[in-house]
Amino acid sequence: MTQNLRIAVQKSGRLSEDSLNLFKECGIKFDNGAGKLKATSSNFPAEFLFLRDDDIPGYVEDGVADIGIVGQNVHVESNKNVSEVKLLGFSKCRLSIAIPRSDVYNGIEDLQGKDIATSYPIILGNYLKDNGVTSHIHEISGSVEIAPSIGLAHAVCDIVSSGGTLLSNGLKEVEVIFRSEAIMIGCPTMSAEKQDILNQILFRIDAVQRAKN
Ligand code: PRT
Ligand code: ZN
């Protein structure tokens, strides 16, 4: 009996639509009706798991899913033992440090000893270390941008796309510390049979991308 390749994609959010389209454009049919947590393709040896993006790297590392699609920000921050299969070019954004608009900023050394709120303590910690700066990192899981206005931190480090959210919270972007796009990650211990199925998908993705360019 052939095994299905298990593919983890974000259930609902900024990665979902483009992730699903990637496989649909490859001719892989499946039903992702609202509320579904799992779907099996009707014409290809694959099944889909619909998950929170933060859970995907762990599932792929454990082999519960064979491949998954997440932002590079989530992949790097998760620090899981997965392989980087392919960059996908969508959901582009950056991880930036921002401070109150009226604060003066001369350079990264201005953050020495300051409090920075973020959901990305690992990426931020590495960046500060590389730049010889020691700050206090406060890990918070959401609404990071309000931290300075409520006195929780001097600065924030968060995902930016248009910059509108920073602006509406009275903040200005002072350092871009990481650039991100969607990435396909894979389980390093995949069976040869599953690797074959993955290779078929990668071949189809390349063909679709070539046809678009
Ligand atoms: O529910 P689940 O945990 O699965 O989803 P999530 O809420 O954690 O993630 P989601 O769907 O918001 O984002 C998924 C991925 O999309 C992120 O991990 C990034 O790789 C990527 N991405 C691209 C973004 C953005 N653009 C983005 N703008 N992720 C978040 N944002 C946030 C940003 O933090 C800001 O608060 O959107 C807000 C608006 O951004 P501006 O700059 O356009 O105003
Ligand atoms: Zn998430």
mmCIF file of C-alpha atoms and ligand atoms in Angstrom:
data_model
loop_
_atom_site.group_PDB
_atom_site.id
_atom_site.type_symbol
_atom_site.label_atom_id
_atom_site.label_comp_id
_atom_site.label_asym_id
_atom_site.label_seq_id
_atom_site.Cartn_x
_atom_site.Cartn_y
_atom_site.Cartn_z
ATOM 1 C CA MET A 1 0.000 0.000 0.000
ATOM 2 C CA THR A 2 1.361 3.421 -0.867
ATOM 3 C CA GLN A 3 1.744 5.846 1.978
ATOM 4 C CA ASN A 4 0.419 9.368 1.661
ATOM 5 C CA LEU A 5 2.760 12.318 2.028
ATOM 6 C CA ARG A 6 1.438 14.339 4.972
ATOM 7 C CA ILE A 7 1.462 18.072 4.314
ATOM 8 C CA ALA A 8 0.929 20.618 7.118
ATOM 9 C CA VAL A 9 -0.483 23.991 6.087
ATOM 10 C CA GLN A 10 -1.811 26.933 8.091
ATOM 11 C CA LYS A 11 -5.506 26.535 8.846
ATOM 12 C CA SER A 12 -6.430 30.183 8.508
ATOM 13 C CA GLY A 13 -4.191 33.191 8.212
ATOM 14 C CA ARG A 14 -1.784 34.988 5.947
ATOM 15 C CA LEU A 15 -0.149 31.817 4.591
ATOM 16 C CA SER A 16 -3.266 29.728 4.000
ATOM 17 C CA GLU A 17 -4.517 30.794 0.602
ATOM 18 C CA ASP A 18 -1.148 30.830 -1.159
ATOM 19 C CA SER A 19 -0.160 27.522 0.475
ATOM 20 C CA LEU A 20 -3.319 25.793 -0.754
ATOM 21 C CA ASN A 21 -3.012 27.373 -4.213
ATOM 22 C CA LEU A 22 0.517 26.044 -4.532
ATOM 23 C CA PHE A 23 -0.773 22.467 -4.365
ATOM 24 C CA LYS A 24 -3.954 23.146 -6.353
ATOM 25 C CA GLU A 25 -1.906 24.669 -9.188
ATOM 26 C CA CYS A 26 0.080 21.426 -9.214
ATOM 27 C CA GLY A 27 -3.134 19.579 -9.997
ATOM 28 C CA ILE A 28 -3.489 18.046 -6.524
ATOM 29 C CA LYS A 29 -7.197 17.905 -5.655
ATOM 30 C CA PHE A 30 -8.506 18.032 -2.087
ATOM 31 C CA ASP A 31 -11.408 19.459 -0.148
ATOM 32 C CA ASN A 32 -10.487 22.135 2.377
ATOM 33 C CA GLY A 33 -14.010 23.037 3.463
ATOM 34 C CA ALA A 34 -14.451 25.310 6.478
ATOM 35 C CA GLY A 35 -13.656 23.706 9.816
ATOM 36 C CA LYS A 36 -11.810 20.757 8.303
ATOM 37 C CA LEU A 37 -8.659 19.681 10.146
ATOM 38 C CA LYS A 38 -7.598 17.007 7.659
ATOM 39 C CA ALA A 39 -8.195 16.226 3.986
ATOM 40 C CA THR A 40 -7.013 13.447 1.702
ATOM 41 C CA SER A 41 -6.328 14.161 -1.958
ATOM 42 C CA SER A 42 -8.590 12.369 -4.426
ATOM 43 C CA ASN A 43 -5.952 12.136 -7.171
ATOM 44 C CA PHE A 44 -2.488 12.213 -5.527
ATOM 45 C CA PRO A 45 -0.859 10.298 -2.614
ATOM 46 C CA ALA A 46 -1.049 13.221 -0.187
ATOM 47 C CA GLU A 47 -3.059 14.286 2.813
ATOM 48 C CA PHE A 48 -3.312 17.743 4.320
ATOM 49 C CA LEU A 49 -3.315 18.760 7.982
ATOM 50 C CA PHE A 50 -4.706 22.231 8.746
ATOM 51 C CA LEU A 51 -2.888 23.663 11.789
ATOM 52 C CA ARG A 52 -1.781 26.821 13.620
ATOM 53 C CA ASP A 53 1.430 27.937 11.907
ATOM 54 C CA ASP A 54 3.382 27.888 15.205
ATOM 55 C CA ASP A 55 2.699 24.151 15.597
ATOM 56 C CA ILE A 56 3.929 23.190 12.120
ATOM 57 C CA PRO A 57 7.738 23.052 12.697
ATOM 58 C CA GLY A 58 7.286 20.728 15.696
ATOM 59 C CA TYR A 59 4.966 18.407 13.769
ATOM 60 C CA VAL A 60 7.456 18.241 10.893
ATOM 61 C CA GLU A 61 10.405 17.598 13.220
ATOM 62 C CA ASP A 62 8.486 14.754 14.887
ATOM 63 C CA GLY A 63 7.440 13.294 11.522
ATOM 64 C CA VAL A 64 3.724 13.698 12.297
ATOM 65 C CA ALA A 65 3.777 15.733 9.078
ATOM 66 C CA ASP A 66 6.355 15.062 6.345
ATOM 67 C CA ILE A 67 6.447 18.608 5.015
ATOM 68 C CA GLY A 68 4.939 21.937 6.039
ATOM 69 C CA ILE A 69 4.729 25.552 4.969
ATOM 70 C CA VAL A 70 5.532 28.388 7.402
ATOM 71 C CA GLY A 71 7.120 31.835 7.374
ATOM 72 C CA GLN A 72 10.919 31.801 7.715
ATOM 73 C CA ASN A 73 10.371 33.879 10.862
ATOM 74 C CA VAL A 74 8.423 31.028 12.481
ATOM 75 C CA HIS A 75 10.837 28.392 11.157
ATOM 76 C CA VAL A 76 13.974 30.121 12.490
ATOM 77 C CA GLU A 77 12.384 31.115 15.803
ATOM 78 C CA SER A 78 11.141 27.545 16.396
ATOM 79 C CA ASN A 79 14.707 26.232 16.196
ATOM 80 C CA LYS A 80 13.504 22.748 15.198
ATOM 81 C CA ASN A 81 15.516 20.077 13.424
ATOM 82 C CA VAL A 82 13.850 20.227 9.998
ATOM 83 C CA SER A 83 15.253 20.534 6.495
ATOM 84 C CA GLU A 84 14.727 23.621 4.349
ATOM 85 C CA VAL A 85 13.159 22.227 1.180
ATOM 86 C CA LYS A 86 12.199 25.282 -0.861
ATOM 87 C CA LEU A 87 11.642 29.028 -0.583
ATOM 88 C CA LEU A 88 8.208 29.875 -1.947
ATOM 89 C CA GLY A 89 8.247 33.644 -2.539
ATOM 90 C CA PHE A 90 4.922 34.567 -0.900
ATOM 91 C CA SER A 91 3.946 36.068 2.500
ATOM 92 C CA LYS A 92 6.983 38.345 2.397
ATOM 93 C CA CYS A 93 7.560 40.512 5.441
ATOM 94 C CA ARG A 94 10.348 41.732 7.707
ATOM 95 C CA LEU A 95 11.103 41.551 11.411
ATOM 96 C CA SER A 96 12.022 45.012 12.653
ATOM 97 C CA ILE A 97 12.831 46.941 15.789
ATOM 98 C CA ALA A 98 10.664 50.025 16.294
ATOM 99 C CA ILE A 99 10.663 52.791 18.896
ATOM 100 C CA PRO A 100 8.312 55.694 19.739
ATOM 101 C CA ARG A 101 8.264 58.194 16.877
ATOM 102 C CA SER A 102 9.520 61.083 19.026
ATOM 103 C CA ASP A 103 12.550 59.164 20.392
ATOM 104 C CA VAL A 104 15.977 59.978 18.956
ATOM 105 C CA TYR A 105 17.831 57.052 17.370
ATOM 106 C CA ASN A 106 21.515 57.089 16.439
ATOM 107 C CA GLY A 107 22.122 53.373 16.032
ATOM 108 C CA ILE A 108 21.776 49.940 17.569
ATOM 109 C CA GLU A 109 23.948 50.956 20.558
ATOM 110 C CA ASP A 110 21.018 53.133 21.694
ATOM 111 C CA LEU A 111 19.227 49.895 22.641
ATOM 112 C CA GLN A 112 21.892 48.948 25.197
ATOM 113 C CA GLY A 113 20.166 48.210 28.536
ATOM 114 C CA LYS A 114 16.718 48.967 27.125
ATOM 115 C CA ASP A 115 13.559 46.829 27.392
ATOM 116 C CA ILE A 116 12.376 45.337 24.099
ATOM 117 C CA ALA A 117 9.041 43.504 23.740
ATOM 118 C CA THR A 118 8.801 40.771 21.099
ATOM 119 C CA SER A 119 7.348 37.396 20.146
ATOM 120 C CA TYR A 120 10.725 36.543 18.560
ATOM 121 C CA PRO A 121 13.200 36.297 21.471
ATOM 122 C CA ILE A 122 15.579 33.941 19.646
ATOM 123 C CA ILE A 123 15.970 35.914 16.408
ATOM 124 C CA LEU A 124 16.156 39.202 18.351
ATOM 125 C CA GLY A 125 18.589 37.791 20.923
ATOM 126 C CA ASN A 126 20.925 36.561 18.175
ATOM 127 C CA TYR A 127 20.790 39.897 16.381
ATOM 128 C CA LEU A 128 21.609 41.881 19.524
ATOM 129 C CA LYS A 129 24.417 39.479 20.409
ATOM 130 C CA ASP A 130 25.918 39.761 16.910
ATOM 131 C CA ASN A 131 25.881 43.530 17.347
ATOM 132 C CA GLY A 132 27.396 43.496 20.831
ATOM 133 C CA VAL A 133 24.306 44.952 22.499
ATOM 134 C CA THR A 134 22.691 43.669 25.707
ATOM 135 C CA SER A 135 19.001 44.517 26.146
ATOM 136 C CA HIS A 136 16.209 43.078 28.260
ATOM 137 C CA ILE A 137 13.966 40.983 26.038
ATOM 138 C CA HIS A 138 10.339 40.688 27.167
ATOM 139 C CA GLU A 139 8.591 37.841 25.398
ATOM 140 C CA ILE A 140 4.928 38.543 24.742
ATOM 141 C CA SER A 141 2.697 36.579 22.415
ATOM 142 C CA GLY A 142 0.568 39.268 20.794
ATOM 143 C CA SER A 143 -0.265 42.989 20.497
ATOM 144 C CA VAL A 144 3.436 43.737 20.769
ATOM 145 C CA GLU A 145 3.034 47.206 19.259
ATOM 146 C CA ILE A 146 1.213 48.628 22.286
ATOM 147 C CA ALA A 147 4.062 47.767 24.705
ATOM 148 C CA PRO A 148 5.788 51.196 24.613
ATOM 149 C CA SER A 149 2.579 53.181 25.077
ATOM 150 C CA ILE A 150 1.639 51.187 28.186
ATOM 151 C CA GLY A 151 5.120 51.457 29.690
ATOM 152 C CA LEU A 152 6.052 47.806 29.229
ATOM 153 C CA ALA A 153 9.064 48.423 26.990
ATOM 154 C CA HIS A 154 11.134 51.128 25.294
ATOM 155 C CA ALA A 155 11.102 49.344 21.950
ATOM 156 C CA VAL A 156 9.384 46.489 20.112
ATOM 157 C CA CYS A 157 10.548 43.887 17.639
ATOM 158 C CA ASP A 158 7.743 42.629 15.426
ATOM 159 C CA ILE A 159 6.693 41.617 11.931
ATOM 160 C CA VAL A 160 6.164 44.525 9.555
ATOM 161 C CA SER A 161 4.633 44.442 6.138
ATOM 162 C CA SER A 162 3.114 47.798 5.066
ATOM 163 C CA GLY A 163 4.239 49.585 8.245
ATOM 164 C CA GLY A 164 0.685 50.784 8.908
ATOM 165 C CA THR A 165 0.417 49.077 12.291
ATOM 166 C CA LEU A 166 3.620 50.719 13.561
ATOM 167 C CA LEU A 167 2.430 54.089 12.319
ATOM 168 C CA SER A 168 -0.963 53.829 13.971
ATOM 169 C CA ASN A 169 0.731 52.933 17.267
ATOM 170 C CA GLY A 170 3.037 55.969 17.149
ATOM 171 C CA LEU A 171 6.156 53.910 16.377
ATOM 172 C CA LYS A 172 8.967 54.213 13.811
ATOM 173 C CA GLU A 173 11.009 51.385 12.311
ATOM 174 C CA VAL A 174 14.709 51.757 13.141
ATOM 175 C CA GLU A 175 16.322 48.367 12.355
ATOM 176 C CA VAL A 176 15.303 45.587 9.959
ATOM 177 C CA ILE A 177 16.733 42.474 11.612
ATOM 178 C CA PHE A 178 15.336 39.647 9.441
ATOM 179 C CA ARG A 179 13.615 39.286 6.054
ATOM 180 C CA SER A 180 11.091 36.507 5.651
ATOM 181 C CA GLU A 181 9.034 34.672 3.057
ATOM 182 C CA ALA A 182 7.152 31.374 3.081
ATOM 183 C CA ILE A 183 9.331 28.265 3.162
ATOM 184 C CA MET A 184 8.606 24.571 2.696
ATOM 185 C CA ILE A 185 10.235 22.590 5.502
ATOM 186 C CA GLY A 186 10.613 18.826 5.626
ATOM 187 C CA CYS A 187 11.200 16.014 8.075
ATOM 188 C CA PRO A 188 14.890 14.992 7.860
ATOM 189 C CA THR A 189 14.013 11.318 8.352
ATOM 190 C CA MET A 190 11.415 10.920 5.589
ATOM 191 C CA SER A 191 11.115 7.463 3.989
ATOM 192 C CA ALA A 192 12.418 6.999 0.430
ATOM 193 C CA GLU A 193 8.862 6.424 -0.731
ATOM 194 C CA LYS A 194 7.698 9.739 0.706
ATOM 195 C CA GLN A 195 10.774 11.500 -0.673
ATOM 196 C CA ASP A 196 9.688 10.254 -4.133
ATOM 197 C CA ILE A 197 6.234 11.779 -3.670
ATOM 198 C CA LEU A 198 7.810 15.038 -2.506
ATOM 199 C CA ASN A 199 10.091 15.050 -5.564
ATOM 200 C CA GLN A 200 7.014 14.747 -7.802
ATOM 201 C CA ILE A 201 5.476 17.770 -6.062
ATOM 202 C CA LEU A 202 8.692 19.801 -6.376
ATOM 203 C CA PHE A 203 8.899 18.894 -10.070
ATOM 204 C CA ARG A 204 5.323 20.113 -10.585
ATOM 205 C CA ILE A 205 5.942 23.334 -8.620
ATOM 206 C CA ASP A 206 8.943 24.102 -10.832
ATOM 207 C CA ALA A 207 6.866 23.486 -13.956
ATOM 208 C CA VAL A 208 4.086 25.795 -12.694
ATOM 209 C CA GLN A 209 6.630 28.491 -11.800
ATOM 210 C CA ARG A 210 8.359 28.220 -15.176
ATOM 211 C CA ALA A 211 5.014 28.576 -16.952
ATOM 212 C CA LYS A 212 4.308 31.787 -14.998
ATOM 213 C CA ASN A 213 7.620 33.462 -15.846
HETATM 214 O O1 PRT B 1 -3.413 31.448 13.794
HETATM 215 P P1 PRT B 1 -1.991 31.216 13.436
HETATM 216 O O2 PRT B 1 -1.074 31.074 14.622
HETATM 217 O O3 PRT B 1 -1.852 30.097 12.427
HETATM 218 O O4 PRT B 1 -1.538 32.532 12.611
HETATM 219 P P2 PRT B 1 -0.736 33.830 13.087
HETATM 220 O O5 PRT B 1 -1.733 34.846 13.517
HETATM 221 O O6 PRT B 1 0.383 33.478 14.001
HETATM 222 O O7 PRT B 1 -0.030 34.260 11.717
HETATM 223 P P3 PRT B 1 -0.528 35.165 10.498
HETATM 224 O O8 PRT B 1 -1.549 34.442 9.693
HETATM 225 O O9 PRT B 1 -0.847 36.556 10.944
HETATM 226 O O10 PRT B 1 0.855 35.244 9.687
HETATM 227 C C1 PRT B 1 1.450 34.106 9.167
HETATM 228 C C2 PRT B 1 2.791 34.508 8.569
HETATM 229 O O11 PRT B 1 2.591 35.485 7.539
HETATM 230 C C3 PRT B 1 3.757 35.191 9.535
HETATM 231 O O12 PRT B 1 4.461 34.272 10.349
HETATM 232 C C4 PRT B 1 4.689 35.915 8.557
HETATM 233 O O13 PRT B 1 5.657 35.020 8.053
HETATM 234 C C5 PRT B 1 3.755 36.292 7.397
HETATM 235 N N1 PRT B 1 3.346 37.720 7.376
HETATM 236 C C6 PRT B 1 3.373 38.508 6.265
HETATM 237 C C7 PRT B 1 2.860 38.468 8.391
HETATM 238 C C8 PRT B 1 2.608 39.746 7.876
HETATM 239 N N2 PRT B 1 2.929 39.734 6.548
HETATM 240 C C9 PRT B 1 2.066 40.777 8.743
HETATM 241 N N3 PRT B 1 1.839 41.908 8.301
HETATM 242 N N4 PRT B 1 2.605 38.186 9.695
HETATM 243 C C10 PRT B 1 2.094 39.134 10.486
HETATM 244 N N5 PRT B 1 1.823 40.422 10.081
HETATM 245 C C11 PRT B 1 1.238 41.349 11.095
HETATM 246 C C12 PRT B 1 2.223 42.358 11.655
HETATM 247 O O14 PRT B 1 2.845 41.816 12.808
HETATM 248 C C13 PRT B 1 1.349 43.534 12.036
HETATM 249 O O15 PRT B 1 0.940 43.420 13.384
HETATM 250 O O16 PRT B 1 0.224 42.079 10.539
HETATM 251 C C14 PRT B 1 0.122 43.353 11.152
HETATM 252 C C15 PRT B 1 -0.047 44.327 10.020
HETATM 253 O O17 PRT B 1 1.181 44.611 9.365
HETATM 254 P P4 PRT B 1 1.426 45.990 8.641
HETATM 255 O O18 PRT B 1 2.896 46.345 8.752
HETATM 256 O O19 PRT B 1 1.041 45.769 7.191
HETATM 257 O O20 PRT B 1 0.557 47.029 9.286
HETATM 258 ZN ZN ZN B 2 0.845 31.758 14.678
#
